Every structure is written in C-alpha cells, then in structure tokens.
Coordinates of C-alpha atoms in Angstrom, one line a residue:
X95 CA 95.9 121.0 96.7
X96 CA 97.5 121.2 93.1
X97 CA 97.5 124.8 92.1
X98 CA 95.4 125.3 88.6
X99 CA 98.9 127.0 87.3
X100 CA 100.1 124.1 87.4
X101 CA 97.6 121.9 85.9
X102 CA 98.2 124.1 83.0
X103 CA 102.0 123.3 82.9
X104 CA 101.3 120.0 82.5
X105 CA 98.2 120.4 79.4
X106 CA 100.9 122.2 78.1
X107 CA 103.1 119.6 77.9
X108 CA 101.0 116.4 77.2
X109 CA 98.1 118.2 75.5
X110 CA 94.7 117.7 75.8
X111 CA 94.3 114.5 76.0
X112 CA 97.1 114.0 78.4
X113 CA 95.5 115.5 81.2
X114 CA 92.2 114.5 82.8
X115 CA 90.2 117.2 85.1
X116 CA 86.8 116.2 85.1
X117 CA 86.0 115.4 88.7
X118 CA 83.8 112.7 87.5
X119 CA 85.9 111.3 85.1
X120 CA 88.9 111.4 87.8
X121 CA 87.0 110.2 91.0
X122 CA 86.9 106.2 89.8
X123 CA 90.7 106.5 89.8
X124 CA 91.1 107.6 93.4
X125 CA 89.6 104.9 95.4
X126 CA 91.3 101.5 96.2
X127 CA 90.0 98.4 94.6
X128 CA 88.1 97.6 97.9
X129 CA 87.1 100.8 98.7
X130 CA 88.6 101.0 102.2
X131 CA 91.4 103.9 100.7
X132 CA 89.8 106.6 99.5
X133 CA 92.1 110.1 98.2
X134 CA 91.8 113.1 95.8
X135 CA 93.4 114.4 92.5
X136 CA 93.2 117.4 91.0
X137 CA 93.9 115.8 87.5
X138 CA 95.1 112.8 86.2
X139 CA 98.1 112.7 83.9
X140 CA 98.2 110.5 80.9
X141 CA 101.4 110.6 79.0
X142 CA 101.0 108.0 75.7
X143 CA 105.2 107.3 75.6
X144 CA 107.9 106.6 77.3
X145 CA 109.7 110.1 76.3
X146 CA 106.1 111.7 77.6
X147 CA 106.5 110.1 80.5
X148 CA 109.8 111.5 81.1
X149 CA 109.1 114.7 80.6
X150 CA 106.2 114.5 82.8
X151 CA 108.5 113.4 85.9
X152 CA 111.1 116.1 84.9
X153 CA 108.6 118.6 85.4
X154 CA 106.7 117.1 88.5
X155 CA 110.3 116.9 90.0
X156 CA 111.1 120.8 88.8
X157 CA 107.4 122.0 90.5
X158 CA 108.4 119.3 93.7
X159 CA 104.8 117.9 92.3
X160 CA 104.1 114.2 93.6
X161 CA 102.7 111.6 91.6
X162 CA 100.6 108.4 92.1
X163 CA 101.2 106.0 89.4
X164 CA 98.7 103.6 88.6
X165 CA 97.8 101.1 86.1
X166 CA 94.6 99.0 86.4
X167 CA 94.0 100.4 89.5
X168 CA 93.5 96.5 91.2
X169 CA 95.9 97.6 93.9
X170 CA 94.6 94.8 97.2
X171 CA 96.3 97.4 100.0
X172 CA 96.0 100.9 98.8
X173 CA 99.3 101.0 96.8
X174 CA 97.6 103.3 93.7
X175 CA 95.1 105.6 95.6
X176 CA 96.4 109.3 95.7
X177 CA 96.9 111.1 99.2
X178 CA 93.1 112.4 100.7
X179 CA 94.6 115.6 100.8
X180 CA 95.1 116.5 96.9
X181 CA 98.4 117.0 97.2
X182 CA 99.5 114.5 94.1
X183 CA 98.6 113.8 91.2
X184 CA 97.9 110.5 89.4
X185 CA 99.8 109.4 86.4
X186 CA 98.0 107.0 84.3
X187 CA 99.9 104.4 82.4
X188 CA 96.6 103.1 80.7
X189 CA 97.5 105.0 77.4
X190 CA 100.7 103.1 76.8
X191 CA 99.1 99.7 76.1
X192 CA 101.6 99.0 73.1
X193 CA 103.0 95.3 72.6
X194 CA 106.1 96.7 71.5
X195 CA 107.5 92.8 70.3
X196 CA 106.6 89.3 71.0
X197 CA 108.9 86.2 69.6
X198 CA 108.4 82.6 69.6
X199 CA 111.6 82.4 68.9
X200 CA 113.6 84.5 72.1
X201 CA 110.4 83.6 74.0
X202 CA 110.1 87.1 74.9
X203 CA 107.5 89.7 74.6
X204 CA 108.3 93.6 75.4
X205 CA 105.1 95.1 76.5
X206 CA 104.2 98.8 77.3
X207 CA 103.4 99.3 81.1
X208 CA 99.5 99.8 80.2
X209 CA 99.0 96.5 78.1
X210 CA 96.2 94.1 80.2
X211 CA 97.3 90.6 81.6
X212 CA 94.9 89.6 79.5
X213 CA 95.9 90.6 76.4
X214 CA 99.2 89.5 76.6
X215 CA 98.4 86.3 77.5
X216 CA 95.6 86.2 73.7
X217 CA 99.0 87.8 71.9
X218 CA 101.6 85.0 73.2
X219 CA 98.6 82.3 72.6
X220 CA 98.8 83.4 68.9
X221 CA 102.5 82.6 68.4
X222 CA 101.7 79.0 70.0
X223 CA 103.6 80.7 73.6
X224 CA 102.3 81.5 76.5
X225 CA 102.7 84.1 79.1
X226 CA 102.5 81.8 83.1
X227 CA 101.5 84.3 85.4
X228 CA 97.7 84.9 85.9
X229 CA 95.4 85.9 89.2
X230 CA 91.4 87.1 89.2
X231 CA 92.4 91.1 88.3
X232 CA 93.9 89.3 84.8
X233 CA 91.3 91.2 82.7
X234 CA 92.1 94.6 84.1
X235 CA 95.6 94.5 85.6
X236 CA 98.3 96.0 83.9
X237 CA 101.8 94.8 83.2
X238 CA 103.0 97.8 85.3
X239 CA 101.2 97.4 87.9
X240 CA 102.3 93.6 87.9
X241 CA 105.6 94.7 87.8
X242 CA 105.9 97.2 90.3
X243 CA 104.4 94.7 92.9
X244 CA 106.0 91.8 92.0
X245 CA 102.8 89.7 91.5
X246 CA 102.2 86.2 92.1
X247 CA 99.2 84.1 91.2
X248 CA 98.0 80.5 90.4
X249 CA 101.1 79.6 88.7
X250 CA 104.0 80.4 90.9
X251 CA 104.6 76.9 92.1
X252 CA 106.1 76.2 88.9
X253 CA 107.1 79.6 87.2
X254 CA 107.7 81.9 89.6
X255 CA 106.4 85.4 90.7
X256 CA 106.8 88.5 88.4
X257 CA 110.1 88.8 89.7
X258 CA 111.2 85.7 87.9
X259 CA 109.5 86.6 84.7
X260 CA 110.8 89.9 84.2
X261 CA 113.9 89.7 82.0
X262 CA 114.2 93.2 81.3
X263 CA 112.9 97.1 82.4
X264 CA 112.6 100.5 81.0
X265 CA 111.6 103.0 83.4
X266 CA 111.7 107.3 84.4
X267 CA 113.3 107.5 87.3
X268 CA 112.3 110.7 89.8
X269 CA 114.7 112.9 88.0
X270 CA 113.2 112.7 85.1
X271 CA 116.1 110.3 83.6
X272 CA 115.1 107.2 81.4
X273 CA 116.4 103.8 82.3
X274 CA 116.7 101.6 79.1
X275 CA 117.1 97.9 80.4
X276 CA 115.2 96.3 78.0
X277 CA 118.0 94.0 76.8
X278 CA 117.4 90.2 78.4
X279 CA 120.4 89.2 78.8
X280 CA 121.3 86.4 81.1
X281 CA 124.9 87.4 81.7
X282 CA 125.1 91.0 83.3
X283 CA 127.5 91.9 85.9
X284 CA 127.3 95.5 86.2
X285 CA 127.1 95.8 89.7
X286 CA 123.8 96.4 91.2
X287 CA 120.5 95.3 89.2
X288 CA 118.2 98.8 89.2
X289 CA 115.9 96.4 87.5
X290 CA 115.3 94.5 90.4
X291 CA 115.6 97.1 92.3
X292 CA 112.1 98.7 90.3
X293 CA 110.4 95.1 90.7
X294 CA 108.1 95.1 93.8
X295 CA 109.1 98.6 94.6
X296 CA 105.0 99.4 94.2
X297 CA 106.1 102.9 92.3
X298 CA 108.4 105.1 95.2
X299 CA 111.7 104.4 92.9
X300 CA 110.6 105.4 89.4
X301 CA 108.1 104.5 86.7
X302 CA 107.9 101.3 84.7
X303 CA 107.2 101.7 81.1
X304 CA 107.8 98.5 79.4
X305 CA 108.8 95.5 80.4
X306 CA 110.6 92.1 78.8
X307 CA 108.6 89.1 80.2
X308 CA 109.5 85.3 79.6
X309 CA 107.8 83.4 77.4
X310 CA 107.1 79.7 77.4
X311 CA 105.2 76.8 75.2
X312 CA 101.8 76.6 75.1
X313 CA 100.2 74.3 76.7
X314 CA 99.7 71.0 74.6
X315 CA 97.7 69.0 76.6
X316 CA 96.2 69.7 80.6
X317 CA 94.4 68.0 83.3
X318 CA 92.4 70.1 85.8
X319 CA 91.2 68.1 89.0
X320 CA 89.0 69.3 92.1
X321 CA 89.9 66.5 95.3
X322 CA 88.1 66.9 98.8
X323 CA 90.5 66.3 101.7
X324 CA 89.7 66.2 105.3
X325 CA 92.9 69.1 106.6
X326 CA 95.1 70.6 104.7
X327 CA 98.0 68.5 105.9
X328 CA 96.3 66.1 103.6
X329 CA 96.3 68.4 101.0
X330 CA 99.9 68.7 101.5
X331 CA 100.2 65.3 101.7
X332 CA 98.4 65.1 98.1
X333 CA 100.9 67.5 96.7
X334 CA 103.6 65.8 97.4
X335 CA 102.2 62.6 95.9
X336 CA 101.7 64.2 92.8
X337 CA 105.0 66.2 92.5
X338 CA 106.5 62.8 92.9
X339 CA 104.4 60.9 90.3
X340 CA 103.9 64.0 88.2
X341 CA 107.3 66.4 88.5
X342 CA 106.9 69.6 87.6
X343 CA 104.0 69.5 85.3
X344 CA 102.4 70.5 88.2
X345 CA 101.2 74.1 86.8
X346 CA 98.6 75.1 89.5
X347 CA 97.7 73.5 93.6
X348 CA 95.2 75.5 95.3
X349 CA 94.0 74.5 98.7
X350 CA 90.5 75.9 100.1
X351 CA 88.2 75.8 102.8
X352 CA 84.3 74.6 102.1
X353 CA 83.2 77.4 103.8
X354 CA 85.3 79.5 101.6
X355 CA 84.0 77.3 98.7
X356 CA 80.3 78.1 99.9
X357 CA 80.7 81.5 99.1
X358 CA 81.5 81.4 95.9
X359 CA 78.4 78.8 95.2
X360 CA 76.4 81.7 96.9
X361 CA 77.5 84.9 95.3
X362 CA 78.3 84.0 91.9
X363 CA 75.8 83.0 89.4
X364 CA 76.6 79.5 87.1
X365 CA 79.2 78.1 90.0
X366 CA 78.6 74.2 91.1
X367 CA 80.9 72.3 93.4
X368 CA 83.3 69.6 90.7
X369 CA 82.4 67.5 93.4
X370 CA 78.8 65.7 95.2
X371 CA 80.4 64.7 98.9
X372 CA 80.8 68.0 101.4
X373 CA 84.6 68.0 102.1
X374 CA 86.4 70.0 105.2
X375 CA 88.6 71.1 102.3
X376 CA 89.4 71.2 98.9
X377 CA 92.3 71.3 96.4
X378 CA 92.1 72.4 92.9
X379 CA 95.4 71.0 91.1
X380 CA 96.5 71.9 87.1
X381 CA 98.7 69.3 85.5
X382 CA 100.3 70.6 81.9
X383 CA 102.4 68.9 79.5
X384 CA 104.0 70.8 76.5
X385 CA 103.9 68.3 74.5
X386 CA 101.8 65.7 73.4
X387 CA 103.5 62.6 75.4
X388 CA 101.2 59.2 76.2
X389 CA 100.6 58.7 78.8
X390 CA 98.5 62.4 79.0
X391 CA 98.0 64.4 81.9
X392 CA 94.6 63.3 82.7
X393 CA 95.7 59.6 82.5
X394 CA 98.7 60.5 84.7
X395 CA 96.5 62.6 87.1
X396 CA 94.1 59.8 87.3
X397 CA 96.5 57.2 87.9
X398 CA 97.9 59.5 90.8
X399 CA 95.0 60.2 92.5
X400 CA 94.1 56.6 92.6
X401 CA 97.1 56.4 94.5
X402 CA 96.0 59.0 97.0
X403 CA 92.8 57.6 97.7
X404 CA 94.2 53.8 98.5
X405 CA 96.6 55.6 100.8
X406 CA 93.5 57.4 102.4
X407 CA 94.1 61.3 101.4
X408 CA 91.5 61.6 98.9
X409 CA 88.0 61.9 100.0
X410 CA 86.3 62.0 96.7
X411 CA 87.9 64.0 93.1
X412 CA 86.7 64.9 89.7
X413 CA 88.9 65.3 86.5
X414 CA 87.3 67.9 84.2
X415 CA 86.5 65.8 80.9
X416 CA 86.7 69.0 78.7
X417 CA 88.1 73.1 78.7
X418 CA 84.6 74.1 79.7
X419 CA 84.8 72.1 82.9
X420 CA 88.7 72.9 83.5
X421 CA 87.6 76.7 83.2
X422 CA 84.6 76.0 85.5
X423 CA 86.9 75.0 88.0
X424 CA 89.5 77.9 87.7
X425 CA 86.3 79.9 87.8
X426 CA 85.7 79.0 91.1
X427 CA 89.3 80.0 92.6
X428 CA 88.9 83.0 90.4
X429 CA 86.1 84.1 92.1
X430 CA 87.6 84.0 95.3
X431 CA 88.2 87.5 96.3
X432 CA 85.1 88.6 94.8
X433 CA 82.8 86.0 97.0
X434 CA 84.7 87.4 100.0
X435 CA 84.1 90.7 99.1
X436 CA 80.3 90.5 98.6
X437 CA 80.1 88.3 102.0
X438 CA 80.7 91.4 103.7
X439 CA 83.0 93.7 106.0
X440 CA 86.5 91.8 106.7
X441 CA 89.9 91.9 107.5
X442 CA 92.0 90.4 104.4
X443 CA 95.6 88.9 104.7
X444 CA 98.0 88.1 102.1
X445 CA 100.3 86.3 104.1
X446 CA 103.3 83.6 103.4
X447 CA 104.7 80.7 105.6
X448 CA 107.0 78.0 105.1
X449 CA 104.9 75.7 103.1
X450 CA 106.1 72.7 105.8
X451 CA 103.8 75.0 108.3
X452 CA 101.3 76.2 106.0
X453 CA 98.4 73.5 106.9
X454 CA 98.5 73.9 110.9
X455 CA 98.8 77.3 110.4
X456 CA 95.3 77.8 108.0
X457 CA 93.5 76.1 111.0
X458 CA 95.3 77.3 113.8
X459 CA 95.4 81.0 113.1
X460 CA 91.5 80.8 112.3
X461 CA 90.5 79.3 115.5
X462 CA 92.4 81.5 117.6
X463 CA 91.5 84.5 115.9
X464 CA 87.9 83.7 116.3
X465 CA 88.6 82.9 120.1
X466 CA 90.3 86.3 120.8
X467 CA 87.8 88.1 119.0
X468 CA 84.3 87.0 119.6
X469 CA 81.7 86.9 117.4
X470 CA 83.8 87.0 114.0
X471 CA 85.0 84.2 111.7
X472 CA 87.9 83.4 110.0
X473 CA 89.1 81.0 107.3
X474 CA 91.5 80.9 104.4
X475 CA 92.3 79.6 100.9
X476 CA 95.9 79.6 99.3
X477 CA 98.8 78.2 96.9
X478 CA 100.1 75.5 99.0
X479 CA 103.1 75.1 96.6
X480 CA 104.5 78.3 97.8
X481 CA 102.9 79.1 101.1
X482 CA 100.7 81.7 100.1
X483 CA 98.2 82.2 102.4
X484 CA 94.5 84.4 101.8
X485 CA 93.2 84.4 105.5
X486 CA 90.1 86.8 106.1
X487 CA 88.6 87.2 109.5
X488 CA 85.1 88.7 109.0
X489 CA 83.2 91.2 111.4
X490 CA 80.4 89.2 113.5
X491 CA 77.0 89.1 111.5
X492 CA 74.8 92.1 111.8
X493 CA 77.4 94.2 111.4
X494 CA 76.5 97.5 108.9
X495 CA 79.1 99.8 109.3
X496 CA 81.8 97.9 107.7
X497 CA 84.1 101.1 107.9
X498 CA 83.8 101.8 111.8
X499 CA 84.1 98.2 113.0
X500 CA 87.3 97.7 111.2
X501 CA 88.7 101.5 112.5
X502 CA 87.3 99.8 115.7
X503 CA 89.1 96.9 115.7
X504 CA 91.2 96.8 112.9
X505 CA 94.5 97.6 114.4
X506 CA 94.4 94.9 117.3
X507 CA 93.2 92.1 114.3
X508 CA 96.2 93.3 112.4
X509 CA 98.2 93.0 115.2
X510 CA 97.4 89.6 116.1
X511 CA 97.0 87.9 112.8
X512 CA 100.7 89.2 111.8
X513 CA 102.5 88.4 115.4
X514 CA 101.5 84.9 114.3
X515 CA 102.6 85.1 110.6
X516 CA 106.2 86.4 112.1
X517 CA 105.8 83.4 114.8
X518 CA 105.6 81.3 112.0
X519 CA 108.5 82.6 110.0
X520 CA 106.6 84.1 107.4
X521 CA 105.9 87.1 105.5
X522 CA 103.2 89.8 106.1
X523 CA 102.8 90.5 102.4
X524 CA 103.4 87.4 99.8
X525 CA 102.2 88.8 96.8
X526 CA 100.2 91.9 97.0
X527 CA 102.9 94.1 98.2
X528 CA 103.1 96.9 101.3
X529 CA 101.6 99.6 99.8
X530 CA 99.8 102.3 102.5
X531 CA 97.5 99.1 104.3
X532 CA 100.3 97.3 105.9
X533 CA 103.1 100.3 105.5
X534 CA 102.6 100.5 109.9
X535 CA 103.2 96.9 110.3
X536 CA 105.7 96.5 108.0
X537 CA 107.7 98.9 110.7
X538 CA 107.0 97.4 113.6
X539 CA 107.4 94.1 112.4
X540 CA 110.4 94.4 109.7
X541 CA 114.3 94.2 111.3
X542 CA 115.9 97.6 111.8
X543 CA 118.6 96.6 108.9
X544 CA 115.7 95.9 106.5
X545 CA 114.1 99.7 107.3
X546 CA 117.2 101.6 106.8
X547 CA 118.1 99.7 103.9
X548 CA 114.3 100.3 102.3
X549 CA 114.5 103.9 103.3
X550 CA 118.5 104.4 102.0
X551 CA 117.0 103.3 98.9
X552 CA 114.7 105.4 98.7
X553 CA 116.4 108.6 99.1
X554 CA 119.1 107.4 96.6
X555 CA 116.5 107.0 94.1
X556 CA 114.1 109.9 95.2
X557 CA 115.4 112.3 96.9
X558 CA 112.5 115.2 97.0
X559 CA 110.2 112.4 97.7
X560 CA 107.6 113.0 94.8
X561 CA 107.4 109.2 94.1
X562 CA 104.1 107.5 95.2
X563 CA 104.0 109.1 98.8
X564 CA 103.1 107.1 101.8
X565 CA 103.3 104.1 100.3
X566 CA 105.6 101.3 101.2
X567 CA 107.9 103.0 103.8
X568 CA 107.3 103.1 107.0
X569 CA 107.4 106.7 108.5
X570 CA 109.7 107.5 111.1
X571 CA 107.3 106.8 113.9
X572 CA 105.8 103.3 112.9
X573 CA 109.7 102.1 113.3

C-alpha cells in the first residue's frame, strides 16, 4: 500500500484537485471495462498539463512509486486496472482534454491525451475533415488510451490502425523527461522512432500527452449496405467483388454470424435486422466517396451487388435510403460487444489471421471449440478486410458463477483457441493490445527474439519499473 506521506507529496505538487482519495470516487477507476480485473488505489492522480505530468513522473520515479495510467478506462484485457495489491497509483489523463490545433489545411489535429474519440471526430466534422478511426468505446475512449494501444476499428481496411494515424507524439518518459515529437513530418531519419516505439506500448514506456492525428475529407456522399451470405467465404468472396468494382472507397466490411446478430436484436432496445430472409451470415459494407462524383456510392453499390447476386453470393441486401438507416446499421455492429456482454459469462478473443484464412477459420475454430469443450458455444464477428477476428466461446447455459467457470476453465479455452490462432499464422491480440489478460500467453506463444527484445525495451525505457506494472510483459516464468 501507498504510504499517506506520500499521498501528501503528490497534493503538494498538483493541488487539490490533482489528487483524488475518496474511495468512492476512486473505486470506478479500478476495475476493468468487463469486470473480470479488479485492483486498488490509494488515490488517483490528475495532473491538467503536460509539464504536471512531468513532474508527477519525476517524483513517482524519485519515491520508486508506480503508476497506472488510464484514460477512458475502456481497456478489453485489463491493460488500465491498478495492481489488487495497492501498490500503484492511477494517473488520470481525463483532465487534459485540450484540442490543442486542428487544420483543414495540414489535415492535422494535435489533441491532448484526455480528449474523447468522439469529440475529435464533431471538431474535425466542423472544418469539413474527418478523423477515420472509430470502434463502440468512441464516446468514452480517449486519444491516449487509443494511442497507447494502437487501436483499430471499423475503418482499418482502408485507413489503417492508430499506428498509421499518428503523425506525431509528446510524452513523459519514466524519468520524468518530456519527449516533444509533435512535429509531423514525413521525412525523419533520426535513427530510431521513440514515437513508434510509445504507440501500442499500452503505458510501460512513458506517458502520452498529446498526439498529431491525420486528417482526411469529409465524407461527401456514402452508401451503407447490410447483405446475407450463406459462409463467410462468400463474404469474402463479396469483398472482393466490391473492391474490384468499387476500389478503395470501401470505408467499412464487417462480417457476422446470425447468431451473433440475434443478440443484439435481443438485448438492445430499437435494433431490427436491414434485412426480412434469416441468413447463416451477414456483412455490413460502407462505401464513401469524397466528392460528389455520378455515379454515387449507392448507385455504384447497387450496381455491385447486382452483380453478386447473379453470381450467387448474395442471399438477400438492403441499401439504407437515408443517415438514420445507415446509422441503424452501424448501430447494430456497435452494439456488438455490449450484446455479448449482457448474454452472459464468456471467453472473448481479439484475434487476427491472414484474411485468405479468415472465413474457414470463424467456422472451424467454433466447431471445434464447442466439441472439446462440451456444453459451451462459440461464434464470431469481425473486419474481414484486415483479418480481425471477435471469437467468444460462452460457458454452457445455467451457468451463475461467471467468475469461477472461467478460473475453471479459462486457462485450457485460452490455450486451445490461441494454439489455433498461431496454427493459422495469426496474432493473439489484433487490436486490443496484451495488457495483463493475455500477458501469459503472449510468453508462451511469442518467439524468444520477440521477448527479449519487448523486455530490452523495456528496461532501456524504464528501468525501476514504475511504468504500468504487470502489464504487457511476460514475467520471467510465463517464458
């Protein structure tokens, strides 16, 4: 546990409104998103600058102090939630919710490390840009956060993960030091990039504090389509119909199962299927344009999908006729997690495979699963564009400790669900990150070179090891 002395030291430094110590007011921030991590603080420190910030670390690092940062707390595997023992302390970035500077013009916008997805994307909407990264947590997510874990989303088939997106960083590194690389430029050969370095390091090299994000146009015209396939190797099949006839206005191309889709129809309130025939699957596909070009998306769209149904890929479609309908659709994929979440105790996956193997491998990994462990159910939803697999196996029904079947069987689902994602050349983690939920696996799974590497890095950057402990590193004996 934090001694009180020491809480002091720090209200001395940041004030009163720096430092949160109200158990009530703290205990929100120390459990994970899905309440399977849960830790303690003794405060929460909420430095409003960058130079606050710094000073902060400086004298965490002189007191050998850890520290949790966290943003929107939104975390998917426990990458924000403070140790159970009380031995850090959570620093908050939520005060620092400045857009510094957005241009039309550099297609740029410098954003503080507490400013919401959300917001940023109303701000760049008001210059006539747009900001192409979004996912469900986009109304409490933090550009930090996003930052730190290299998110993905609905839109990475054409634009990228955060890692593509980020042109510049500023961050506190553990010693207390800041690192000004703000400055997007595109030619910069100074030997290693710390700024990559920081993105998708979930916290353990240093603090983000701003951030220079891309910009692009606004979205002059779109076309937002819902198609029922029979397998997701049609749905693959429709993709690449429509990259062909469309290029890359393809924004968006989400693939998911009707059982997947049934829970959302079932748990949140105002949701309808876009189409009447019951499909085995289902793709929800965004075509943009950035200008206002003839034929327009919807036409184009249309004329594509006529295409797939004369060549037998297309069960039955619908093309929203208006916003309200396109948003009703992307309501439905929004709702994903949450649907899965309220169906009751399960075993998520954010998982990647080669996009090629991506359709055998939704079926596949569900039916075995559900062989080798009897009595549960598995299925999946994803961005087929990039391989991006959400693949849930749920505990059998009737089961009301959610907690003690997964410490139950947990480990050997785990297990068996990532031995196939390496079979299939993939990725245990696609967009989420490692955090402390798949830190284990990540060591038994991960090459020798790439451990030694991750924890070289590590103690370059962060030597007394106060930066977000337990997170992302393996420890010595899960290697």
């Amino acid at each position: 546990m934090i001694e009180p002395s020491i809480i002091t030291r720090f209200t001395s430094l940041l004030g009163p409104k720096g430092v949160v110590t109200d158990p009530e007011d703290i205990t929100p921030w120390t459990s994970d998103w899905r309440g399977r991590y849960h830790g303690a603080a003794a405060a929460i420190l909420a430095p409003a600058s960058t130079q606050e910030v710094a000073a902060t670390v400086a004298l965490a690092a002189d007191l050998g102090v850890a520290l949790v940062p966290q943003g929107g707390n939104t975390s998917m595997v426990g990458g924000a939630t403070p140790p159970a023992d009380g031995s850090a302390l959570i620093l908050s970035l939520r005060r620092m919710n400045a857009i510094r500077s957005l241009s039309a013009d550099d297609n740029l916008a410098v954003c503080e490390a507490g400013v919401i997805l959300s917001v940023l994307h109303d701000a760049a909407e008001d210059v006539g840009r747009r900001f192409p990264l979004s996912l469900g947590a986009k109304g409490s997510a933090t550009i930090g956060g996003l930052v730190s874990t290299n998110a993905g989303g609905t839109q990475v088939l054409r634009h990228g993960t955060m890692r593509a997106l980020v042109e510049g960083v500023e961050a506190v590194l553990p010693d207390g030091s800041i690192f000004d690389g703000l400055d997007a430029l595109k030619k910069d050969n100074r030997g290693y990039d710390v700024k990559q370095l920081l993105i998708g390091a979930e916290g353990t090299l240093g603090i983000v504090t701003a951030a220079a994000l891309r910009l692009v146009p606004a979205i002059a015209a779109r076309a937002v389509g819902w198609v029922g396939v029979e397998t997701p190797a049609e749905a693959l099949a429709l993709l690449r119909l429509v990259e062909a006839r469309l290029g890359d206005s393809v924004e968006g191309f989400e693939v998911i199962a009707d059982e997947t889709l049934g829970f959302v129809l079932g748990h949140i309130p105002g949701t309808r299927s876009p189409i009447e025939t019951r499909t085995p699957w289902h793709v929800l596909i965004e075509v943009d344009h950035n200008d206002m070009r003839e034929p327009g998306p919807s036409e184009r769209l249309e004329s594509a999908l006529a295409d797939a149904f004369e060549r037998g890929i297309a069960i039955d479609a619908a093309i929203a006729a208006n916003e309200a309908q396109a948003d009703a659709f992307w309501r439905i994929r929004e709702s994903l997690s949450e649907s899965e979440k309220a169906q009751g105790p399960a075993l998520q996956y954010d998982i990647s495979v080669p996009v090629a193997r991506m359709p055998a491998f939704m079926i596949d990994a569900a039916q075995a699963a559900q062989a080798h462990f009897p009595g549960t159910t598995a299925s999946s939803f994803g961005h087929l564009g990039d391989g991006n697999v959400h693949f849930h196996v749920r505990a059998p029904k009737g089961t009301s400790d959610g907690p003690a079947w997964i410490a139950a069987h947990g480990r050997a689902i785990n297990a068996f669900i990532h031995d196939a994602v390496v079979a299939a050349g993939g990725s245990i983690s696609a967009e989420h990150g490692i955090g402390q939920m798949k830190r284990a696996e990540l060591g038994r799974l991960a090459s020798p070179a790439r451990i030694s590497a991750l924890r070289a890095i590590k103690a370059a950057f962060d030597p007394k090891g106060i930066m977000n402990p337990g997170k992302l590193i393996p420890l010595p004996e899960e290697a």
